C-alpha atoms as a PDB file:
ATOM      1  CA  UNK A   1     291.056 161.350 -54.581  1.00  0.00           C
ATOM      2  CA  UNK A   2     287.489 161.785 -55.340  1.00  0.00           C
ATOM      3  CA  UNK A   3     287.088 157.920 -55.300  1.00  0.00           C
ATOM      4  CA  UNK A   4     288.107 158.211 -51.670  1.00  0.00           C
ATOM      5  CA  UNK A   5     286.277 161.257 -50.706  1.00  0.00           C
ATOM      6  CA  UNK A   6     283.176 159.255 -51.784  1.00  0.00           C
ATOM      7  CA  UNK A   7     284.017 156.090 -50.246  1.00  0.00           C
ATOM      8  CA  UNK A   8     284.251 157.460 -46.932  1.00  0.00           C
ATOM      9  CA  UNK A   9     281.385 159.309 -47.086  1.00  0.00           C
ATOM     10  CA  UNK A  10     279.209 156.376 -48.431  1.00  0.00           C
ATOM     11  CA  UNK A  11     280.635 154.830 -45.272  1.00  0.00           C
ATOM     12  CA  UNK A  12     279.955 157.622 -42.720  1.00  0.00           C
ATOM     13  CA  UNK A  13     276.358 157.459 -44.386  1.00  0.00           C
ATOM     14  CA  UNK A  14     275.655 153.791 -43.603  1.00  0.00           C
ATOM     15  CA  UNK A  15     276.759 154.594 -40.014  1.00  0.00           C
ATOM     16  CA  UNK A  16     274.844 157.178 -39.318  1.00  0.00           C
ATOM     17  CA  UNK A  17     271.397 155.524 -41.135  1.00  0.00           C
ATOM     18  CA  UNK A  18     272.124 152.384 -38.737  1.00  0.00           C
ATOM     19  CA  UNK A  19     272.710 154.203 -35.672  1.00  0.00           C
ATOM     20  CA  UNK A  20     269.126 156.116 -36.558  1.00  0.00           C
ATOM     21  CA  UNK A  21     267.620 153.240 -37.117  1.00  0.00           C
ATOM     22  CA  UNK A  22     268.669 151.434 -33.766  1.00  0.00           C
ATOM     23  CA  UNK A  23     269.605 153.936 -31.624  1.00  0.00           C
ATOM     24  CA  UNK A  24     271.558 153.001 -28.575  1.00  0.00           C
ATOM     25  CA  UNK A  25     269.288 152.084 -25.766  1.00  0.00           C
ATOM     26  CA  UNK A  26     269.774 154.494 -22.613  1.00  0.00           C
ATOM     27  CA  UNK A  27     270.465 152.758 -18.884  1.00  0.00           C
ATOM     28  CA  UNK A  28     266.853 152.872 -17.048  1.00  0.00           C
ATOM     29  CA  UNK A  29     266.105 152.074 -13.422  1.00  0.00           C
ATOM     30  CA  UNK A  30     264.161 149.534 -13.489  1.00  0.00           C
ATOM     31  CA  UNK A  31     264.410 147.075 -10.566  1.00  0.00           C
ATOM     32  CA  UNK A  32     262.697 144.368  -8.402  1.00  0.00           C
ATOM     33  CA  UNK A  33     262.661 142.502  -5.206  1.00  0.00           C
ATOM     34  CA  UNK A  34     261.251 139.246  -4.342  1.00  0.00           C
ATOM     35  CA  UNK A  35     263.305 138.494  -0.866  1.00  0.00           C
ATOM     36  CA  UNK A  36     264.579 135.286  -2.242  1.00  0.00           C
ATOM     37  CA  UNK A  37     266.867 134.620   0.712  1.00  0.00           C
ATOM     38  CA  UNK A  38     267.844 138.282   1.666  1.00  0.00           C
ATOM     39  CA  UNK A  39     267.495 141.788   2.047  1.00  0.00           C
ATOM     40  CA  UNK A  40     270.771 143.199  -0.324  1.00  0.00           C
ATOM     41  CA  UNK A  41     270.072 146.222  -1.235  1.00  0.00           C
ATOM     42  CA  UNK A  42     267.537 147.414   1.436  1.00  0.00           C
ATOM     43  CA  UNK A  43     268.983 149.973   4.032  1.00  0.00           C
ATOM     44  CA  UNK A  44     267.121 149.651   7.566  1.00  0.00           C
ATOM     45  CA  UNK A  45     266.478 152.861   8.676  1.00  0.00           C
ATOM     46  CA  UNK A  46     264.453 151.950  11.895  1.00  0.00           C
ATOM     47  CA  UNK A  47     262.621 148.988  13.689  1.00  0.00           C
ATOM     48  CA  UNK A  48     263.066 144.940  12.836  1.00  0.00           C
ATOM     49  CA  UNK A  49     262.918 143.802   9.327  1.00  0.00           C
ATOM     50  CA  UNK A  50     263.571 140.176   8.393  1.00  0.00           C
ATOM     51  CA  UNK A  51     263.255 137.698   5.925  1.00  0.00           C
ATOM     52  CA  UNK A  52     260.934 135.091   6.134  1.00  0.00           C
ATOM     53  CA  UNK A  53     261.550 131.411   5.182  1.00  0.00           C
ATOM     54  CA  UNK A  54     258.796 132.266   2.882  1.00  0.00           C
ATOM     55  CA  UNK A  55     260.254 134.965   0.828  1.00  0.00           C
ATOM     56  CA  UNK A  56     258.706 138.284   2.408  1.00  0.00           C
ATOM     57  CA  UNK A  57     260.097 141.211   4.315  1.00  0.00           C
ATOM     58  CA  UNK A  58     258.062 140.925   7.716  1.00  0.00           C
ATOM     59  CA  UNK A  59     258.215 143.717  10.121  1.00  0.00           C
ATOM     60  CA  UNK A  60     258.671 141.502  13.522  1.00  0.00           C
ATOM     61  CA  UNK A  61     258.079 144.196  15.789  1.00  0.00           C
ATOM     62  CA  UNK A  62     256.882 147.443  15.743  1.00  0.00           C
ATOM     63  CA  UNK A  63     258.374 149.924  17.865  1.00  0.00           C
ATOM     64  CA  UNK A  64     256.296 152.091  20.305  1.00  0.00           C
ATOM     65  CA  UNK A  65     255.540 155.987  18.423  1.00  0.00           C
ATOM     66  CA  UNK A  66     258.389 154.971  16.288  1.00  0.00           C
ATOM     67  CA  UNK A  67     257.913 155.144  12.606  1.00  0.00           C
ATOM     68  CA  UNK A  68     259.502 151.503  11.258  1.00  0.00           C
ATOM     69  CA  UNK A  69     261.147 152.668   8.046  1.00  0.00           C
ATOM     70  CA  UNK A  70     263.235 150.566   5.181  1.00  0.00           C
ATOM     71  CA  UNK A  71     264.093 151.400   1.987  1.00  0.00           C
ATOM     72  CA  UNK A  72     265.831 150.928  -0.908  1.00  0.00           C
ATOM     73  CA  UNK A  73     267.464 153.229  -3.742  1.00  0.00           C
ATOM     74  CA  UNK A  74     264.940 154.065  -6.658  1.00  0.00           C
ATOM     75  CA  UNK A  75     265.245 157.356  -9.100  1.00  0.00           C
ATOM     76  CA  UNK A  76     261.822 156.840 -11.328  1.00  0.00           C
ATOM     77  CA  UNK A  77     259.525 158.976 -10.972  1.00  0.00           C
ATOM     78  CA  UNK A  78     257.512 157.828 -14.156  1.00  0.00           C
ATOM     79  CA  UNK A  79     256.482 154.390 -14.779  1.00  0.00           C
ATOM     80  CA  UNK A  80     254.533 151.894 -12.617  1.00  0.00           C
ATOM     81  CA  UNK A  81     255.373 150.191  -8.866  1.00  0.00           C
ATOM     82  CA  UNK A  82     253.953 147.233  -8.049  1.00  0.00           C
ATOM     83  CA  UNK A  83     254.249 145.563  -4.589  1.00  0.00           C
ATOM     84  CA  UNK A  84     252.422 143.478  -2.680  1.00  0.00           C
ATOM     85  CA  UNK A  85     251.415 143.934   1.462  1.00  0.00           C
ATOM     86  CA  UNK A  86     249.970 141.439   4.329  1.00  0.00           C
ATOM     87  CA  UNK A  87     248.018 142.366   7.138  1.00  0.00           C
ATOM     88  CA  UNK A  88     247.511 139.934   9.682  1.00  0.00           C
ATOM     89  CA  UNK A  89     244.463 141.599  11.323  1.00  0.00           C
ATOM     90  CA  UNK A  90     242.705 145.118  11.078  1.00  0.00           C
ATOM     91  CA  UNK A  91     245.118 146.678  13.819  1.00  0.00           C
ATOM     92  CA  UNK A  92     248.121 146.408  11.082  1.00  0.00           C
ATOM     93  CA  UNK A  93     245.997 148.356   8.325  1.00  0.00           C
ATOM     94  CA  UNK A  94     246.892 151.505  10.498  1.00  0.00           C
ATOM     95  CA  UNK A  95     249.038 153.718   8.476  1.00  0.00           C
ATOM     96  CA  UNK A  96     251.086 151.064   6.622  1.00  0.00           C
ATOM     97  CA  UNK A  97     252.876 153.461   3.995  1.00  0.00           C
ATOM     98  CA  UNK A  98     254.625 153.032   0.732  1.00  0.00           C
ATOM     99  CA  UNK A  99     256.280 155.488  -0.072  1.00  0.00           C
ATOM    100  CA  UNK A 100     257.287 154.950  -4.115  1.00  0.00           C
ATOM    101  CA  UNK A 101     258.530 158.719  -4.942  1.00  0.00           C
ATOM    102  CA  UNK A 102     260.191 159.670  -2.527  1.00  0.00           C
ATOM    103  CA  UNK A 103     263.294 161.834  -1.501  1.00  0.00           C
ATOM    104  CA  UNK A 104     266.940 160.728   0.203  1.00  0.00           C
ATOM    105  CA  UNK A 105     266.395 161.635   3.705  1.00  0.00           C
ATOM    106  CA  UNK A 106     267.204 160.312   7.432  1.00  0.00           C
ATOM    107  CA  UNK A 107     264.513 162.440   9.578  1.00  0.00           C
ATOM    108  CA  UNK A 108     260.959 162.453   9.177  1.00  0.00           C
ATOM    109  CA  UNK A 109     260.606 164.845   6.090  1.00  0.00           C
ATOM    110  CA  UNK A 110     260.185 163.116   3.488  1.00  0.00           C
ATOM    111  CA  UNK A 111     258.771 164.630   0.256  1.00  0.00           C
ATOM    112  CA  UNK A 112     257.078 162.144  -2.393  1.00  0.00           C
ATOM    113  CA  UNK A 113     253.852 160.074  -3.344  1.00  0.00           C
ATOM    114  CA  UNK A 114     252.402 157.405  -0.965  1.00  0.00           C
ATOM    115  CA  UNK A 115     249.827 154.608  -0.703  1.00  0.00           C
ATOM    116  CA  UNK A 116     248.658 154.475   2.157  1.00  0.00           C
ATOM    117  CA  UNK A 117     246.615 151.668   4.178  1.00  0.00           C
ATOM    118  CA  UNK A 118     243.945 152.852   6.551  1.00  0.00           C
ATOM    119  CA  UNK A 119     241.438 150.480   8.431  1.00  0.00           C
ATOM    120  CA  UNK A 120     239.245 150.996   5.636  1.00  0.00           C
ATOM    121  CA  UNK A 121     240.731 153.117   3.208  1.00  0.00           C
ATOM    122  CA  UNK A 122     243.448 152.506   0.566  1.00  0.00           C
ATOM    123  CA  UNK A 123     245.059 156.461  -0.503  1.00  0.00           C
ATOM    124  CA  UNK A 124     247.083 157.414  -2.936  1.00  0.00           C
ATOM    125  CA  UNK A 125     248.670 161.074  -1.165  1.00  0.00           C
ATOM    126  CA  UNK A 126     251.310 163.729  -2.273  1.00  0.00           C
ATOM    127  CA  UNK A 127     253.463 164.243   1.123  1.00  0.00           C
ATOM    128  CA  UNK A 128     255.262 166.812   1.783  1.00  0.00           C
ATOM    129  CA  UNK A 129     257.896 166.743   4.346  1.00  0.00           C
ATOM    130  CA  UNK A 130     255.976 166.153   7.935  1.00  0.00           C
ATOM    131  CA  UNK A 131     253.677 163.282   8.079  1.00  0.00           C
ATOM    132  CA  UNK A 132     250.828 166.005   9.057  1.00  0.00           C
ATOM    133  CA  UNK A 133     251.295 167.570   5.550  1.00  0.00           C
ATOM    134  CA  UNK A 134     249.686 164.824   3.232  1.00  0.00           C
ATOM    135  CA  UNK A 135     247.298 166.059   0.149  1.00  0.00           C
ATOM    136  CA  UNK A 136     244.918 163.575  -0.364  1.00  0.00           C
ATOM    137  CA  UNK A 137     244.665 162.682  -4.500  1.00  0.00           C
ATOM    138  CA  UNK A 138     241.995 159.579  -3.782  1.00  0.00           C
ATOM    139  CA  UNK A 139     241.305 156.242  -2.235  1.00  0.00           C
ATOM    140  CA  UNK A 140     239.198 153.280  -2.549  1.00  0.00           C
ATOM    141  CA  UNK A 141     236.989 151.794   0.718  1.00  0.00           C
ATOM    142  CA  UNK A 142     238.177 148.423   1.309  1.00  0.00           C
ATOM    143  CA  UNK A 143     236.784 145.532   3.745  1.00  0.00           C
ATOM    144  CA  UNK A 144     237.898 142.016   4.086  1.00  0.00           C
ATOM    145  CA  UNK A 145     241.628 142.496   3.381  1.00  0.00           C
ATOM    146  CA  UNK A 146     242.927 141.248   6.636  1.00  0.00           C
ATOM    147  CA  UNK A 147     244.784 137.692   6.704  1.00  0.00           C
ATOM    148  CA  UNK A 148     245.206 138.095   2.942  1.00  0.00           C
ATOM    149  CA  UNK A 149     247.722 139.696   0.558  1.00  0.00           C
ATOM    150  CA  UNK A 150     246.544 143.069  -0.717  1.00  0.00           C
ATOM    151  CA  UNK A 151     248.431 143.567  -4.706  1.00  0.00           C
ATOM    152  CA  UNK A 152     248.917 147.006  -5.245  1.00  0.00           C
ATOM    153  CA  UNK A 153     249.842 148.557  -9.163  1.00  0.00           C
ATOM    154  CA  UNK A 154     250.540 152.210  -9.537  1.00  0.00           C
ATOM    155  CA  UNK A 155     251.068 154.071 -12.980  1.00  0.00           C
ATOM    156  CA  UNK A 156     252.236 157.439 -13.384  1.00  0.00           C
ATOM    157  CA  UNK A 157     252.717 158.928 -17.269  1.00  0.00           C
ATOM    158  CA  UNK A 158     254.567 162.081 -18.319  1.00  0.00           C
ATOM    159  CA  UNK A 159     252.023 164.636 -17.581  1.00  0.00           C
ATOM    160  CA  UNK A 160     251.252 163.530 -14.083  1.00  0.00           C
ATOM    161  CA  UNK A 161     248.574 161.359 -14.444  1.00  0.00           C
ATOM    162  CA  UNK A 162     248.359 158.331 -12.268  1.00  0.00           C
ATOM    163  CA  UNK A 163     246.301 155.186 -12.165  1.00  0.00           C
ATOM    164  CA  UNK A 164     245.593 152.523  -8.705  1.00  0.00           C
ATOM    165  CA  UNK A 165     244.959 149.364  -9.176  1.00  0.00           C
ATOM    166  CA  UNK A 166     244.107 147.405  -5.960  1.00  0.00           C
ATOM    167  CA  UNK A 167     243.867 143.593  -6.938  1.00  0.00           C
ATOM    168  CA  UNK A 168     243.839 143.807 -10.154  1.00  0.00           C
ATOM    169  CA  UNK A 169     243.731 139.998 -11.896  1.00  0.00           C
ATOM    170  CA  UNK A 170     241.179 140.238 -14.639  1.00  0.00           C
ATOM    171  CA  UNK A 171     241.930 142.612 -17.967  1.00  0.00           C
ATOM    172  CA  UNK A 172     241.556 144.305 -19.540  1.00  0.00           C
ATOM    173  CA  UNK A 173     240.224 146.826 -16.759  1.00  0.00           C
ATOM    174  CA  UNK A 174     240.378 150.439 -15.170  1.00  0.00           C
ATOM    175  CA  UNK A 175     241.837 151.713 -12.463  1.00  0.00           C
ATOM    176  CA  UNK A 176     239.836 151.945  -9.123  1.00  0.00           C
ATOM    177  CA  UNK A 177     241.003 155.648  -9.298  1.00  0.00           C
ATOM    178  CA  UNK A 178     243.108 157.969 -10.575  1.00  0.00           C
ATOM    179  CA  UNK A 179     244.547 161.574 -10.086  1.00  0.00           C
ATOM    180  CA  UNK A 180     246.759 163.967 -11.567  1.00  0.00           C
ATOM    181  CA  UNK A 181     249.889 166.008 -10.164  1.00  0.00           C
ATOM    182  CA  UNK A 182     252.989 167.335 -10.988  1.00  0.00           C
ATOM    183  CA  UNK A 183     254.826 168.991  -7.735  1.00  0.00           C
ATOM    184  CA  UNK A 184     257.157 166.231  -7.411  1.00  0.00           C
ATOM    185  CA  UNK A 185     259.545 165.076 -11.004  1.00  0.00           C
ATOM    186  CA  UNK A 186     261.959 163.414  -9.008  1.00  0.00           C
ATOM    187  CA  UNK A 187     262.867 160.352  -6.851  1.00  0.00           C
ATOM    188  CA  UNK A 188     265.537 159.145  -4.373  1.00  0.00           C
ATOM    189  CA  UNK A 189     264.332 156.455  -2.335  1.00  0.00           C
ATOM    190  CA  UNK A 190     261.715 153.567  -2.110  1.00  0.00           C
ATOM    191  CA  UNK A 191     260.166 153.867   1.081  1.00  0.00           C
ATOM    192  CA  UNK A 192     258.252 151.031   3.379  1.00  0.00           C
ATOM    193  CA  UNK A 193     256.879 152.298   6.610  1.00  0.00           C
ATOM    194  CA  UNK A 194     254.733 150.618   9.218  1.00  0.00           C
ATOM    195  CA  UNK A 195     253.214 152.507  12.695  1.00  0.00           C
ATOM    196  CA  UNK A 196     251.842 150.273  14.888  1.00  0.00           C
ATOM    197  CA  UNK A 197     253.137 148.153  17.689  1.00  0.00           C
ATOM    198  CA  UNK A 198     251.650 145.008  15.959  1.00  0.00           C
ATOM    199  CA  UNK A 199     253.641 142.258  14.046  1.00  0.00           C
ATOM    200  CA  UNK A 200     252.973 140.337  11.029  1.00  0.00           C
ATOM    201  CA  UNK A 201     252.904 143.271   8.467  1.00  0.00           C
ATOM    202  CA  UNK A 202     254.738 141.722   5.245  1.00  0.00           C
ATOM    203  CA  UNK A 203     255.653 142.971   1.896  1.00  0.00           C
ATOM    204  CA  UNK A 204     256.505 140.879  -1.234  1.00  0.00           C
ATOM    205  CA  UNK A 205     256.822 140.807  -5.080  1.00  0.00           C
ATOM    206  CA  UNK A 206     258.127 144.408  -5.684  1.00  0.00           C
ATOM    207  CA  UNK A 207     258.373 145.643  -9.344  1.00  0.00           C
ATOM    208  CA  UNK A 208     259.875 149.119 -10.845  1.00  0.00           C
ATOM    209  CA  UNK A 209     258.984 149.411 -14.331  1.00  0.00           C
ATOM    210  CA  UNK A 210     260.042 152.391 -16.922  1.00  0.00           C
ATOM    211  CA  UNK A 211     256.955 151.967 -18.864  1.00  0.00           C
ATOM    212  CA  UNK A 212     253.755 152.931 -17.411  1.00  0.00           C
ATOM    213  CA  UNK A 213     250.453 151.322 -17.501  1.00  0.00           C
ATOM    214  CA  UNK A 214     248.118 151.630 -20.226  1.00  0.00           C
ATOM    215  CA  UNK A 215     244.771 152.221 -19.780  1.00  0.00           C
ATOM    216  CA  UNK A 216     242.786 148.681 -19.040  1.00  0.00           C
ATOM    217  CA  UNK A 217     246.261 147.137 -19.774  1.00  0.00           C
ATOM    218  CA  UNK A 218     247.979 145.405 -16.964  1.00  0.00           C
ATOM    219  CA  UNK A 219     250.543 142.714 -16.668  1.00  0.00           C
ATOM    220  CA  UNK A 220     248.898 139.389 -15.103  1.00  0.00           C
ATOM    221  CA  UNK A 221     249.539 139.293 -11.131  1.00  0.00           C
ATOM    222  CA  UNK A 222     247.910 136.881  -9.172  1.00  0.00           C
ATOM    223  CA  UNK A 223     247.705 138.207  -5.569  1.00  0.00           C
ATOM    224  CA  UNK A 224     248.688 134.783  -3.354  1.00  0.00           C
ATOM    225  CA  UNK A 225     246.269 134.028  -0.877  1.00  0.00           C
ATOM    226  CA  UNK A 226     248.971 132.963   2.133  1.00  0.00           C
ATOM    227  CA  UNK A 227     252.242 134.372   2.417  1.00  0.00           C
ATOM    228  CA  UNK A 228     254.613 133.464  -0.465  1.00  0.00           C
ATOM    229  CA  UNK A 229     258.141 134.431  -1.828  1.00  0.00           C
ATOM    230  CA  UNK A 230     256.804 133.303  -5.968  1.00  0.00           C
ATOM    231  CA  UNK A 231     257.059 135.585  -8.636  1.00  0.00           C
ATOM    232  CA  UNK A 232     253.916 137.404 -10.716  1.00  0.00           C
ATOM    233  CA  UNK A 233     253.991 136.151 -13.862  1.00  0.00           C
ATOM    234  CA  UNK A 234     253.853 138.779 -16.258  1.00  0.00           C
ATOM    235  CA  UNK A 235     252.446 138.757 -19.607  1.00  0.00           C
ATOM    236  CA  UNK A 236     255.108 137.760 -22.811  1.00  0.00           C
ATOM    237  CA  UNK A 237     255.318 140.141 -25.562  1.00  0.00           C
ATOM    238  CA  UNK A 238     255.561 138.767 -28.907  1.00  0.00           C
ATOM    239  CA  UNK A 239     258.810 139.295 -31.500  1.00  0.00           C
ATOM    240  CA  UNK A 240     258.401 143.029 -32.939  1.00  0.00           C
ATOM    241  CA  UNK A 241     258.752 141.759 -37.008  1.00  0.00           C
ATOM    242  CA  UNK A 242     259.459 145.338 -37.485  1.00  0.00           C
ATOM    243  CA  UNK A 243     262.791 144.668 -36.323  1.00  0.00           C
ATOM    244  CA  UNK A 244     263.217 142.081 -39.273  1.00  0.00           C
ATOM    245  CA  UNK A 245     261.741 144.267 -41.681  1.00  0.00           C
ATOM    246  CA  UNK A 246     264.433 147.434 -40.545  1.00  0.00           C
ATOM    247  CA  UNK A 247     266.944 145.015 -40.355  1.00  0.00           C
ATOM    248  CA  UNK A 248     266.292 143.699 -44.074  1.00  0.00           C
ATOM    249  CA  UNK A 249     266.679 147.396 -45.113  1.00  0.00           C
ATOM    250  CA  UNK A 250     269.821 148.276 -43.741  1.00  0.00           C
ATOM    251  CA  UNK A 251     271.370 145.245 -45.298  1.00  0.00           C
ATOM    252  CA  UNK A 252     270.487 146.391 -48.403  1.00  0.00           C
ATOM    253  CA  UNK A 253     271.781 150.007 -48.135  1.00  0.00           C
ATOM    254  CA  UNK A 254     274.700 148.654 -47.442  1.00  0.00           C
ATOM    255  CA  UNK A 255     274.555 146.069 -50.522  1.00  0.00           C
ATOM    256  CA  UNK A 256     273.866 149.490 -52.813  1.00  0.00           C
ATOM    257  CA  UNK A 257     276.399 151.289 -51.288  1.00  0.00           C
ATOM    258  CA  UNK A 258     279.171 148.696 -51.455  1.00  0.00           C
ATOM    259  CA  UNK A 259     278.369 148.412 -55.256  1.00  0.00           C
ATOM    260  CA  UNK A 260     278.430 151.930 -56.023  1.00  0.00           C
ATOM    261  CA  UNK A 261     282.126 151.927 -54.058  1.00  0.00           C
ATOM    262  CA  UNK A 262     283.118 149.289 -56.527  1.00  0.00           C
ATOM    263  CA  UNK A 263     282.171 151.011 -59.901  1.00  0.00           C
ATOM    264  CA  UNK A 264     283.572 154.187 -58.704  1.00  0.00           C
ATOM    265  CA  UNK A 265     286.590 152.374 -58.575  1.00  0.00           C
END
C-alpha cells in the first residue's frame, strides 16, 4: 500500500514540476492584415472601401460631412499597432484617424486612443465619445509626407505608457514622443476613419502585437515608397537554449523518480 501511495505521488509530483516549468500558453489577440485579395474580417460601417490590385484598403470616395468609418474586431489594449497610411496630396492629411483602442459602437461616440493625421501634425489623442472631446497626449510636425506611405508604430506597456514611432527604419532608436494614460484598459474595435471628400487615402501592412515595444527596440519595417500589398519583414529571434537546458532537467527528474519507484518496489 505504501509502495502505491508513493508511486502516485512521485507521479503527481513530476506533473505538477512540468506543468510549472512550461506552463500552458494563454490565447492572445494578436492579429494582422495585409489586404492580400480581400477585406474578411473588416465590417464597413460607412463610405467606399475597396481593395486595390495592389494590396491596400483605399477609401474611393469620401462622402460629403460624413465620417468614412471601417473597422475590424481587436480587444488589446496593451501591446503595439503598427499600420501603414497614404496620402495622395495635403487635402487627404485632414483628420485621417486611427483609432487602435477603441470601443464597439455604431454612432459617433466612440471612446479610445487615436493617431491622428493633420496637415502638419501627426497626434497621438485620448477620445472620448464626441469627436469635439479629444485630449491631446502629443504629436510630431511633419512636412513632405504627401504621395508617400507614412509607417506608423505605437507601444503601450502596463502602466500606461506609450511610445510613437513615425518612420521608424533605423535601430536601435526612440520614440518621436511619448505619453502616459490610463482612463481607457479596454478595447473593442480597430477603427479607420477618413473626413474629407478626397480619394486616394490608403492603408496597408497592419500588425497587433501582445508584446510591446522596448525602448530603442523595434522590429525592421521598411515604409514602401509607392503603394504596395508586401509584408514588413520583421526581425527573427534566435532559439531560447533555455528551453534545452529546462527540458534536460525535467528528463532527469523523471529518470530519479522512475528509479526510486523501482527500488521501492
Amino acid at each position: 500500500m505504501k509502495t502505491r501511495i508513493m508511486r502516485y505521488s512521485g507521479l503527481l509530483i513530476v506533473v505538477l514540476f512540468v506543468f510549472a516549468l512550461f506552463p500552458q500558453s494563454a490565447a492572445t489577440d494578436e492579429w494582422s492584415e495585409y489586404f492580400e485579395g480581400d477585406m474578411d474580417g473588416w465590417t464597413v460601417q460607412s463610405g467606399n472601401w475597396t481593395v486595390t490590385p495592389d494590396g491596400t484598403l483605399e477609401v474611393n470616395y469620401l462622402f460629403q460631412d460624413v465620417r468614412n468609418r471601417i473597422w475590424h474586431n481587436s480587444s488589446l489594449y496593451e501591446g503595439a499597432w503598427s499600420f501603414d497610411v497614404y496620402h495622395p496630396d495635403a487635402d487627404t492629411y485632414y483628420k485621417t484617424t486611427i483609432f487602435f483602442i477603441a470601443n464597439e459602437t455604431e454612432s459617433g461616440l466612440i471612446y479610445g486612443y487615436v493617431i491622428q493625421f493633420d496637415v502638419n501634425t501627426i497626434s497621438l489623442l485620448r477620445r472620448m465619445g464626441s469627436n469635439t472631446a479629444n485630449y491631446w497626449l502629443g504629436s510630431i510636425e511633419t512636412e513632405g509626407l504627401e504621395n508617400t506611405w507614412t509607417s506608423i508604430d505605437v507601444s503601450r506597456n502596463s502602466t500606461g505608457g506609450f511610445d510613437v514611432y513615425v518612420n521608424a527604419t533605423s535601430f536601435p532608436t526612440d520614440p518621436d514622443f511619448s505619453a502616459v494614460d490610463t482612463e481607457y484598459n479596454y478595447s473593442e474595435r480597430f477603427i479607420l476613419e477618413a473626413r474629407v471628400p478626397v480619394e486616394g487615402a490608403q492603408f496597408d501592412n497592419i500588425v497587433v502585437d501582445d508584446e510591446p515595444i522596448e525602448r530603442a527596440q523595434i522590429n525592421d519595417h521598411t515604409t514602401p515608397t509607392t503603394p504596395t500589398g508586401t509584408t514588413p519583414t520583421g526581425v527573427g529571434t534566435p532559439l531560447d537554449m533555455t528551453l534545452l537546458f529546462v527540458g534536460g532537467g525535467v528528463a532527469g527528474v523523471v529518470i530519479i523518480v522512475a528509479v526510486v519507484f523501482m527500488r521501492r518496489r
